[in-house]
Coordinates of C-alpha atoms in Angstrom, one line a residue:
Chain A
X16 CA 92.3 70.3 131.9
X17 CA 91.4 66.9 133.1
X18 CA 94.6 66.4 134.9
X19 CA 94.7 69.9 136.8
X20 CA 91.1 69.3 138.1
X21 CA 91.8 65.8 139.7
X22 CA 94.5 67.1 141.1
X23 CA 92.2 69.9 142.8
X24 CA 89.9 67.4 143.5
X25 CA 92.3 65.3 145.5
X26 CA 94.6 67.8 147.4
X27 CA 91.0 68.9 148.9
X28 CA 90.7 65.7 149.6
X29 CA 94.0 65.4 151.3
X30 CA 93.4 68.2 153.0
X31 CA 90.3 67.5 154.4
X32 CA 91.3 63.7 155.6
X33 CA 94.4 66.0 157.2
X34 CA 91.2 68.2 159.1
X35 CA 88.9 65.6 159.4
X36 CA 90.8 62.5 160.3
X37 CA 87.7 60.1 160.6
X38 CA 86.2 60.9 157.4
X39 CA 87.1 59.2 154.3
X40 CA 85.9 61.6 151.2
X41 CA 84.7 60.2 148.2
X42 CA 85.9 62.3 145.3
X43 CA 83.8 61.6 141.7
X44 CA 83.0 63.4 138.5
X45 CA 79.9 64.9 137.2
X46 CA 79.0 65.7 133.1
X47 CA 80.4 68.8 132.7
X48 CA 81.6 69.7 135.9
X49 CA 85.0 68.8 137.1
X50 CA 84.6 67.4 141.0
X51 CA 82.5 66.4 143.3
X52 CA 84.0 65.6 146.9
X53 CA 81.1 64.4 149.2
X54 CA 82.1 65.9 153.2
X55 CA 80.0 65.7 156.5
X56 CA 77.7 68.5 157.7
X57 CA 80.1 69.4 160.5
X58 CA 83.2 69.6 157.9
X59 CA 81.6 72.0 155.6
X60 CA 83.4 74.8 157.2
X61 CA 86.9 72.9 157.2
X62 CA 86.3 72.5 153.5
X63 CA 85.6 76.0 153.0
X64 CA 88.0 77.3 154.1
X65 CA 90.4 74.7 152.5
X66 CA 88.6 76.1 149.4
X67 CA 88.6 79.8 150.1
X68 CA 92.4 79.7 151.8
X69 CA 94.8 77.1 150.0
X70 CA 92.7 77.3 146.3
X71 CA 91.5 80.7 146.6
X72 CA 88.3 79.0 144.9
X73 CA 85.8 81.8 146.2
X74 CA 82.8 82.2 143.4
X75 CA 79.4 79.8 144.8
X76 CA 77.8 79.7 141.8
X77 CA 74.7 77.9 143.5
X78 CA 73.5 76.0 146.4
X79 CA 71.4 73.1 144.9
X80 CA 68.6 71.0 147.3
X81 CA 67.9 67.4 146.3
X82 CA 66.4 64.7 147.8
X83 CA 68.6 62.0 146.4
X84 CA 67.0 58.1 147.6
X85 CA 65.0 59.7 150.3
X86 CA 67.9 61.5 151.9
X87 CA 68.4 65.4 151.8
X88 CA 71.8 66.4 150.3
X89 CA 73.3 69.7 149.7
X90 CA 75.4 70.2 147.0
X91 CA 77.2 73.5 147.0
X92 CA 78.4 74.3 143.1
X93 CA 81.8 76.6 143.0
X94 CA 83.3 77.9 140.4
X95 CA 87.4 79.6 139.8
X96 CA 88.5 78.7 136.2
X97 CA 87.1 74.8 137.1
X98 CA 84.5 73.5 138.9
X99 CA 83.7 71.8 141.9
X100 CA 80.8 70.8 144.2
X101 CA 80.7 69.8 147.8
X102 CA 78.1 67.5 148.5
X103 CA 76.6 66.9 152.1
X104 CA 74.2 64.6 153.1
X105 CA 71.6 66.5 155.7
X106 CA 70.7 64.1 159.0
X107 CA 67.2 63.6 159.5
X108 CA 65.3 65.2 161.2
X109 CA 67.7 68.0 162.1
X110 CA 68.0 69.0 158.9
X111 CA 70.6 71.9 160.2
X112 CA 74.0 72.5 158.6
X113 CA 76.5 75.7 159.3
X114 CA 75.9 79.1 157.3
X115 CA 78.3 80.0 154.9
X116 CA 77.3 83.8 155.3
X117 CA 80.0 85.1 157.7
X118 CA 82.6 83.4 154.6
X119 CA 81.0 83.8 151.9
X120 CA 78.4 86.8 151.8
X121 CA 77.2 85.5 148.3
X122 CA 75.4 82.2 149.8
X123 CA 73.0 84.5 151.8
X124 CA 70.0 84.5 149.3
X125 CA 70.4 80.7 148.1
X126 CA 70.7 79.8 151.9
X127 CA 66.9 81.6 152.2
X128 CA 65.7 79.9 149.2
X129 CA 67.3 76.2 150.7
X130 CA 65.2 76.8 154.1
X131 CA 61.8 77.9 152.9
X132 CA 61.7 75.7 149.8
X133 CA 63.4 72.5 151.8
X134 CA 63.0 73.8 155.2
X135 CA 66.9 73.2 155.8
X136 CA 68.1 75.4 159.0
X137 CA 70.9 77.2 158.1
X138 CA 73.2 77.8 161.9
X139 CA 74.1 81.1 162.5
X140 CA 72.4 83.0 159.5
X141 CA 71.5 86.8 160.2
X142 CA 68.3 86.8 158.7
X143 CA 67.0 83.5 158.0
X144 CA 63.3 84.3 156.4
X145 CA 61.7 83.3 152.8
X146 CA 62.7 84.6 149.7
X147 CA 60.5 83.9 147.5
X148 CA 57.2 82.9 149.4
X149 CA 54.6 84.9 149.9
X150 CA 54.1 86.6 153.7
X151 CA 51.1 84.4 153.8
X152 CA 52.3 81.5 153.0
X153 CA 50.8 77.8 154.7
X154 CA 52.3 74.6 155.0
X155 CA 55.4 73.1 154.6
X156 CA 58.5 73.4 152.6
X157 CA 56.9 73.3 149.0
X158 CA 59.7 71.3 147.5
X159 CA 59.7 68.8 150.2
X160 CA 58.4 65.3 148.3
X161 CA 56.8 64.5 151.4
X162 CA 54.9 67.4 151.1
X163 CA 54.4 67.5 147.9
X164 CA 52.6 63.9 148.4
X165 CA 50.4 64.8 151.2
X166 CA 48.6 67.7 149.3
X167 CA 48.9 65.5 146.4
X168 CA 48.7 68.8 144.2
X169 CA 50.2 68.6 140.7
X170 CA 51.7 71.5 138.9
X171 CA 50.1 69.2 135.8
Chain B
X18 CA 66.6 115.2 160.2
X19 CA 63.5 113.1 160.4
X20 CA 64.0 109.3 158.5
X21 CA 61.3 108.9 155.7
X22 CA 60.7 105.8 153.8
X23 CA 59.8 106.1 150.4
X24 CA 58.5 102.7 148.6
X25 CA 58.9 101.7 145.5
X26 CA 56.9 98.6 143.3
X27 CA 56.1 96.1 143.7
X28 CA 54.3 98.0 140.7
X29 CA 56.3 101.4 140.4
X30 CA 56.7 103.5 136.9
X31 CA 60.0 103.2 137.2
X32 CA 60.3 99.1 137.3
X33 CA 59.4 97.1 134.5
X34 CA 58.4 94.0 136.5
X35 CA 57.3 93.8 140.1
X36 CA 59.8 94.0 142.9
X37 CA 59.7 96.0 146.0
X38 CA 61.9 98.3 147.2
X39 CA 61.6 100.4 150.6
X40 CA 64.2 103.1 150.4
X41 CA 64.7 105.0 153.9
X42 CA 65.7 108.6 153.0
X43 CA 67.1 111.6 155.3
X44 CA 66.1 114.4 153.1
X45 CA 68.1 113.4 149.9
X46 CA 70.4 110.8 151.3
X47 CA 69.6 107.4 151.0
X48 CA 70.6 106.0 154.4
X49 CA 68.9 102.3 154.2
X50 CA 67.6 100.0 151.7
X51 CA 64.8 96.7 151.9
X52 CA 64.0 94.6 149.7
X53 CA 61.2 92.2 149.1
X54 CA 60.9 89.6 145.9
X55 CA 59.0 87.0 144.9
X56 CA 56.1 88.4 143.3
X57 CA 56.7 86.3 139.9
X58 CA 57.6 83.3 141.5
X59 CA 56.0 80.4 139.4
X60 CA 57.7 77.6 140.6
X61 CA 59.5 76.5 137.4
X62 CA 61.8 74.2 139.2
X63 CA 59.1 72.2 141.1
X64 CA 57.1 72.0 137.6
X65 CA 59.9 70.7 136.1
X66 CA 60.0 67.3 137.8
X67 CA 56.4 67.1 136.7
X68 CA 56.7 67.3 133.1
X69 CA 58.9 65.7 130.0
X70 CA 62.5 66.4 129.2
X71 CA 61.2 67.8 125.9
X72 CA 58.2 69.7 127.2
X73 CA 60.8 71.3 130.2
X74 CA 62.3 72.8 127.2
X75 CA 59.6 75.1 126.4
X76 CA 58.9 75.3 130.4
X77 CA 62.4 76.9 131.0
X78 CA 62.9 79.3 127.8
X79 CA 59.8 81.2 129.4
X80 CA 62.0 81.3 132.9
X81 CA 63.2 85.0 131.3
X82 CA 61.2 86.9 128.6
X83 CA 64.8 88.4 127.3
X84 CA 67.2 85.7 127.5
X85 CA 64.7 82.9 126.8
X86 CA 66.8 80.8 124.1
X87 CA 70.3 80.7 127.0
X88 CA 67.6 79.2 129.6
X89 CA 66.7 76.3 126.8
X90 CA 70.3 75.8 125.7
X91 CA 72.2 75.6 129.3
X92 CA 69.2 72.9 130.1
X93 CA 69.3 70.9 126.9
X94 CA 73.1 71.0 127.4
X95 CA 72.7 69.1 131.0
X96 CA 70.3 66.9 129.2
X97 CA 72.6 66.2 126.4
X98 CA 75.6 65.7 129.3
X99 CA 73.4 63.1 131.0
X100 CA 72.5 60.7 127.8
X101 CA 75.7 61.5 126.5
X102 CA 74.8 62.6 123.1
X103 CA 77.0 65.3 121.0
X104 CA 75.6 68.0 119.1
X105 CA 76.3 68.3 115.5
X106 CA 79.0 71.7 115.0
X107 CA 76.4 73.1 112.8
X108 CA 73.7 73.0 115.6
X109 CA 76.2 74.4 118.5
X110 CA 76.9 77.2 116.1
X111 CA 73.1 78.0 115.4
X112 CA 72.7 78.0 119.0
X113 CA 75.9 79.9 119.6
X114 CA 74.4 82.5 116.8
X115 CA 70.9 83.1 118.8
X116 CA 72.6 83.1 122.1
X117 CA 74.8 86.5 120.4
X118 CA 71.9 87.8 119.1
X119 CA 69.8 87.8 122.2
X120 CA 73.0 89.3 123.9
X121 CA 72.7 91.8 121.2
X122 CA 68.8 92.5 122.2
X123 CA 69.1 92.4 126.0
X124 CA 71.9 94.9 125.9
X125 CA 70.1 97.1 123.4
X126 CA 66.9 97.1 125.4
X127 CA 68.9 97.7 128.7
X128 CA 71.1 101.0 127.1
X129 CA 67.6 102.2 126.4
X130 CA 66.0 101.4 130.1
X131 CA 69.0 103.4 131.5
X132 CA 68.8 106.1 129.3
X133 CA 64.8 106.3 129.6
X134 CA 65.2 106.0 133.5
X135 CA 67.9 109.2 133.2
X136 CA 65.5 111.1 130.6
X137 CA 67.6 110.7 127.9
X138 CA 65.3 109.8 125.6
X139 CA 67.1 110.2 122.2
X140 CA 69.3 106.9 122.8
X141 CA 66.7 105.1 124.1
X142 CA 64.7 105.6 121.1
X143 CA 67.9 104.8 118.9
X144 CA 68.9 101.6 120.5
X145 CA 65.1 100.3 120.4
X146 CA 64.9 101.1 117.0
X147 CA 68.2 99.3 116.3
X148 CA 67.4 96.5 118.3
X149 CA 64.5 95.9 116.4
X150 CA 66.8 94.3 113.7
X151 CA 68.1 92.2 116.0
X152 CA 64.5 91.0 116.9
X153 CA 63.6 90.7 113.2
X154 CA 66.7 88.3 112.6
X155 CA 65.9 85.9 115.4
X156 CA 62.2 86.1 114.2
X157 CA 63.2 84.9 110.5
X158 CA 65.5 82.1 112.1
X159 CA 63.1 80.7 114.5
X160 CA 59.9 82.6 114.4
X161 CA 59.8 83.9 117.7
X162 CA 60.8 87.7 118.4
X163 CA 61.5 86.3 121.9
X164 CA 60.6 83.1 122.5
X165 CA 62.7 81.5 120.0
X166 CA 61.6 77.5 121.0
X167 CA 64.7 77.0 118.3
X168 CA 66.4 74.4 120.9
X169 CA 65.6 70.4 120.9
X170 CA 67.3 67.9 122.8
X171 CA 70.3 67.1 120.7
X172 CA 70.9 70.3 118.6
X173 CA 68.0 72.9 116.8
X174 CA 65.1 72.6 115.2
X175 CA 66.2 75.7 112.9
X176 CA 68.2 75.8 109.7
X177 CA 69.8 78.7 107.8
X178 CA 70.0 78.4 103.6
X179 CA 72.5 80.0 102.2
X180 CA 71.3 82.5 100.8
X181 CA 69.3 83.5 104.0
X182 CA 73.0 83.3 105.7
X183 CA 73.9 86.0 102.9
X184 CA 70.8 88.3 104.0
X185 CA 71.5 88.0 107.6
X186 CA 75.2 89.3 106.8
X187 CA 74.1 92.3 105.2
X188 CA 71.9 92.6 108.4
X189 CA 74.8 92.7 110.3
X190 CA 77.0 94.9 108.4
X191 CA 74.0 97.7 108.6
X192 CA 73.7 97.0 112.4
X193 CA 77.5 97.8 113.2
X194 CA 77.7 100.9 112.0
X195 CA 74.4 101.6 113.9
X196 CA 76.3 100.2 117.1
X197 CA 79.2 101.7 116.1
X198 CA 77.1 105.6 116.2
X199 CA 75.4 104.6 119.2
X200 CA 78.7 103.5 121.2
X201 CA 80.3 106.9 120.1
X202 CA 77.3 108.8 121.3
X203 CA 77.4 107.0 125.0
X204 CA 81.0 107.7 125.2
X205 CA 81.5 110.6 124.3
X206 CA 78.0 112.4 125.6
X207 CA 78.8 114.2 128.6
X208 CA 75.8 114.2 130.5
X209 CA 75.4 110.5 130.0
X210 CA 78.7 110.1 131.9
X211 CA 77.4 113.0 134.5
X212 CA 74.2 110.8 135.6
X213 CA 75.9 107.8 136.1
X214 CA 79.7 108.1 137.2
X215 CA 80.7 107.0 140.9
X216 CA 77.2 105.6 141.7
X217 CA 76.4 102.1 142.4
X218 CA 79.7 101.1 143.7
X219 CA 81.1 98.0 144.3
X220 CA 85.0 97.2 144.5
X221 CA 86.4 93.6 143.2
X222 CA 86.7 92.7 146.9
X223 CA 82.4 93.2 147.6
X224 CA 82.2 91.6 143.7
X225 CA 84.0 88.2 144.6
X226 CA 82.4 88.2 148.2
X227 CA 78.8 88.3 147.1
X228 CA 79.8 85.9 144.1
X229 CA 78.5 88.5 140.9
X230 CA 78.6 87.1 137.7
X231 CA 78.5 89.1 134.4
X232 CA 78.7 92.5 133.1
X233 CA 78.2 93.5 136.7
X234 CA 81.6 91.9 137.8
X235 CA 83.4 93.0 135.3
X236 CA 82.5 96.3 135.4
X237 CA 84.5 96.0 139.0
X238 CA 87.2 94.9 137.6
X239 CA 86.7 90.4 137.4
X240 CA 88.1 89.0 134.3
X241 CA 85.0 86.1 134.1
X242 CA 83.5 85.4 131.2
X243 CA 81.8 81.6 130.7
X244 CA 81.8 81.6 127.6
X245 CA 85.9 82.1 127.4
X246 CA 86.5 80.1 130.9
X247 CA 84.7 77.2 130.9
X248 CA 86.3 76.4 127.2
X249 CA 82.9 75.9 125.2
X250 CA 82.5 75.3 121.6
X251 CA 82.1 77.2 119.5
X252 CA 83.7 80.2 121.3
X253 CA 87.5 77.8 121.5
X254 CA 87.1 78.2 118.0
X255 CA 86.0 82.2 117.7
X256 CA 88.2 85.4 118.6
X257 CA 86.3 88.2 120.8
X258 CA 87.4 90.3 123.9
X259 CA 85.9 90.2 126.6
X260 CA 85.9 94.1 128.1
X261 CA 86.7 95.0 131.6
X262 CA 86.7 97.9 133.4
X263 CA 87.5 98.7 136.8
X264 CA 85.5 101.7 138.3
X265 CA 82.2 99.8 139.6
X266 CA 80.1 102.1 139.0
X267 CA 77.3 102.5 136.4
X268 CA 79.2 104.1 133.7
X269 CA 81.8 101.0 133.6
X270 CA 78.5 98.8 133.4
X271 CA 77.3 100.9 130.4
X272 CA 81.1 100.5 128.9
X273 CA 81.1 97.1 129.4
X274 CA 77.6 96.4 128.3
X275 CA 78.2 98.4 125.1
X276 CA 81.0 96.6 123.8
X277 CA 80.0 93.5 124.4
X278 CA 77.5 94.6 122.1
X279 CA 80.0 95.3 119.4
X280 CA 82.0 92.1 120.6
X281 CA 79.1 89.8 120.2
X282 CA 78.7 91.3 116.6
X283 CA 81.9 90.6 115.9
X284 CA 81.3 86.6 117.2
X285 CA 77.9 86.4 115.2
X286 CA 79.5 87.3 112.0
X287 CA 82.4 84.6 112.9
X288 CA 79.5 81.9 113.4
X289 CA 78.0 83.1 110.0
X290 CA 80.9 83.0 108.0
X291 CA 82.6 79.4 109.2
X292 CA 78.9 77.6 109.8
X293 CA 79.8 74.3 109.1
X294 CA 77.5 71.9 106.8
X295 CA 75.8 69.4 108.0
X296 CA 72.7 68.1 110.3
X297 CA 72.1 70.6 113.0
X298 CA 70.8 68.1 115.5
X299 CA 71.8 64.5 116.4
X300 CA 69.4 61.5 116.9
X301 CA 68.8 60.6 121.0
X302 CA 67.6 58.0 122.6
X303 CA 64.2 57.8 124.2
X304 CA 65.7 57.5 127.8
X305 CA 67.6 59.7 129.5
X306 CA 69.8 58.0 131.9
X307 CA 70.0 57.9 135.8
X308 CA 72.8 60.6 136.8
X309 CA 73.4 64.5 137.4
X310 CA 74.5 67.0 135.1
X311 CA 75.9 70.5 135.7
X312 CA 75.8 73.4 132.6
X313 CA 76.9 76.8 133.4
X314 CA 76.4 79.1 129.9
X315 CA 77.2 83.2 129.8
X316 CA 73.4 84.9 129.6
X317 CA 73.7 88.3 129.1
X318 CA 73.5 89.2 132.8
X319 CA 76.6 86.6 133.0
X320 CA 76.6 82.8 134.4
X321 CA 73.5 80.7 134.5
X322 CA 73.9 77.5 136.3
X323 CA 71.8 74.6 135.3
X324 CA 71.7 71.1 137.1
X325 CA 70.0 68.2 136.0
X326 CA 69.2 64.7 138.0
X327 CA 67.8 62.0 135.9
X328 CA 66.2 58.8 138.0
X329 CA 65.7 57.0 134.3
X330 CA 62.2 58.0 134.2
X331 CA 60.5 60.4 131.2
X332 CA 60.9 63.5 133.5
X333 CA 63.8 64.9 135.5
X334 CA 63.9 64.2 139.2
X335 CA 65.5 67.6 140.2
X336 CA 66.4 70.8 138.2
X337 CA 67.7 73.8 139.5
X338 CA 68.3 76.8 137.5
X339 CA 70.0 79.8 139.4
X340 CA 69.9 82.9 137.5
X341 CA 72.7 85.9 137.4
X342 CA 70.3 88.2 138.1
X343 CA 69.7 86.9 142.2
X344 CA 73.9 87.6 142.6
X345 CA 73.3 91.2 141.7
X346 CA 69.8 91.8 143.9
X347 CA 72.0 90.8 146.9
X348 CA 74.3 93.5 146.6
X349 CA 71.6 96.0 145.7
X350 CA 72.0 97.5 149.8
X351 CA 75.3 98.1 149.3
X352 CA 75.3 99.8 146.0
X353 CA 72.0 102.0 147.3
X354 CA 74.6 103.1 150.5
X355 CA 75.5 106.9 150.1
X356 CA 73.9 108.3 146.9
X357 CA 70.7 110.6 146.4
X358 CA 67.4 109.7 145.8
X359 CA 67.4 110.8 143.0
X360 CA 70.3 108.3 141.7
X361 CA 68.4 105.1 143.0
X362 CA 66.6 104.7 139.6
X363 CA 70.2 105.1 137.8
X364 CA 71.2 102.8 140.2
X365 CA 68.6 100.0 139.9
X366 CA 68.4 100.3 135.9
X367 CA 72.3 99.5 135.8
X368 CA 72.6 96.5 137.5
X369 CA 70.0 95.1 134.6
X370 CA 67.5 93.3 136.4
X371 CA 65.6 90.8 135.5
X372 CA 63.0 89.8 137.9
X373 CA 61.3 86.8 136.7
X374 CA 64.6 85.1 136.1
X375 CA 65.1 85.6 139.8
X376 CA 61.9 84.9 141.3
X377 CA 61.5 81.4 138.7

């Protein structure tokens, strides 16, 4: 299967150099998942839709927040018979990337639980309010290290 | 007609865990749906980076109170991807054997939900009887009814002898003819199939644009299964089918649910009968290495997505679980569109929810 998936990984890649001329995609591999190509916040939507029109890779299995060496990354996990996972680093202190909603109805709940848990701003979502917190709710993005250090509260 | 907008939960009769609903009616006709979650919300993930590898173990089975031992596994996998350790055959078939049996469980105890929810009352009482075996197996293998706490990085902690492997057989064998009875009953009862044809909708189109997973998908018709697709062991090594149907409705959910029932059966008798010898868990090192992992398994709601980011220290930096059970809540407004109040419970019960797997 090996073989199939870099050549997945690569023809996005080739694609995406062909849509984004100035960016040079890294492509890697991750334990158990088949590639990882790493694409700017403004060519998320070119990759999509590379994804979603030449591959017909359509099934976002999650939307993962991670503050990787101090910088916010997205890494969006898809799924169709292999795997693979677009990685953006997030500019500080925007912290806004393009919606996936109008593609991809699916990303709509994982979006709301990226921008109250990391307080990422997600362009162009319909209804961009918390998930999961309650209506109440006071402070920051709970997930957000720097938060978590200046309440210095422990889930210990 | 004037609008009316009848709530249900966060603590409602007809839920089993707390989630709320605001369903806007026009006399019978469900014209709008809300929905709020998050009552359950522990904040599993964020704990996580503040506790052991090992001790996350026993923090994530408790992410789901019916697929507990599937949380552990798909973690301890991403764990096991990241030092780079391989689990003895004998240990990924243990595993392999609980994750069946609790498929076995959660589809039993949702056949009886439904039918409770649509006042049938005889097959809910049947499958909860009959899942009760089920419960007793996992309870002799690992001691828990539920939380099973059978997984350790590297393998199990749980052993079978042989003549215990004998026992569990004969289990088996009394259990498919019960599955077998109960399977005729929901396919060929009439008023079964008159509660719960041509509501819930959702076409393979709505299915691959909200990203479903599970029995939900392939009720509508999405040939997906992880444990098939993403070539695990031991199920390369095991025949099953995996059922499809193609209506999208709550009937084809039922179908689908119930033989996957007799399917998973089928795979736990496999794992009995070809259990290889041998240690059912593998020596690890003390440090788990700086990296990410990814683990999707097949819970019995459909894919669970782990991933895993090590810095080198004693306790993950990052772990995100997504549950199946947030991919089907998203489409809730869509199945709710055009039916009756009165079919909202048939419609909530089918789509199997499990709460505090989505709210973490």
């Amino acid at each position: 299967m090996t073989t199939n998936d870099e050549r997945i990984a690569e023809s996005v890649a080739v694609a995406l150099r062909e849509v984004l001329p100035d960016w040079e995609p890294t492509v890697s591999t991750m334990p158990m998942d088949d590639a990882w190509v790493s694409v700017p916040v403004d060519g998320l939507i070119p990759a999509l839709e590379v994804l979603l029109g030449r591959f017909d890779i359509r099934h976002l299995s999650a939307i993962t927040a991670d503050e990787i060496d101090g910088v916010l990354v997205l890494l969006y996990h898809f799924w169709e018979g292999e795997g693979i996972t677009l990685r953006v680093d997030l500019q500080e202190p925007e912290r806004r990337i393009p919606t996936l909603v109008s593609f991809l109805p699916g990303a709509d709940f994982y979006e709301r639980e990226v921008f109250e848990m990391y307080g990422v701003t997600f362009d162009g979502h319909p209804d961009l309010r918390p998930l999961l917190l309650p209506d109440d709710w006071e402070g920051g993005p709970p997930m957000r290290r720097s938060a978590i250090e200046e309440t210095g509260e422990s889930g210990r | 007609m004037s609008k009316t907008i009848v709530p249900i939960g966060p603590q409602h009769p007809l839920l089993k865990e707390p989630v709320a609903f605001q369903i806007t009616v026009e006399g019978e006709q469900v014209i709008d749906s809300a929905m709020r979650m998050g009552y359950v919300h522990r904040g599993i993930e964020r704990l996580c980076e503040e506790r052991t590898y090992v001790q996350d173990i026993h923090l994530l089975e408790r992410v789901c109170g019916i697929c507990s031992h599937v949380h552990a596994t798909t973690y301890c996998r991403a764990v096991e991807a990241l030092i780079g350790v391989e689990v003895p055959l004998r240990g990924v078939y243990l595993r392999a054997l609980l994750c069946e049996l609790e498929r076995i469980h959660s589809h039993l105890l949702w056949l009886g939900v439904l039918a409770r929810n649509i006042g049938f009352d005889t097959i809910f009482m049947y499958a909860w009887r009959d899942r009760e075996i089920v419960l007793d197996i996992m309870e002799d293998l690992s001691g828990g009814r539920v939380s099973h706490a059978a997984n350790v990085i590297g393998g199990v902690r749980v052993d079978l002898t042989e003549a215990r492997r004998e026992e569990i057989l004969g289990e088996l064998t009394f259990l498919d003819g019960q599955v077998a009875r109960l399977l005729n009953v929901v396919e060929q009862e009439q008023s079964l199939r008159a509660r719960t044809r041509d509501i819930g909708l959702l076409t393979l189109e709505q299915v691959r644009q909200y990203c479903v997973v599970g029995p939900v998908a392939r009720a509508s018709g999405l040939d997906v299964d992880f444990r098939r697709d993403s070539l695990q062991v031991p199920y390369d090594r095991l025949t099953f089918e995996v059922p499809v149907h193609d209506a999208g409705d709550v009937w084809a959910r039922t179908l689908v649910r119930s033989q996957e029932t007799v399917e998973s059966l089928r795979l736990c008798r496999q794992i009995l009968e070809d259990l290889p010898e041998g240690p059912t868990s593998a020596r690890v090192p003390r440090r788990v290495k700086a990296g990410q992992a990814i683990a999707r398994a097949e819970a019995p709601r459909g894919e669970v997505f782990y991933y895993v980011r090590s810095d080198g220290s004693d306790s993950p930096a990052r772990v995100k679980v997504r549950t199946p059970t947030l991919t089907s809540l998203i489409t809730l407004p869509v199945q709710l569109q055009e039916i009756t109040m009165a079919d909202v419970s048939v419609v909530l019960s089918g789509v199997d929810l499990c709460i505090a797997c989505a709210d973490r």
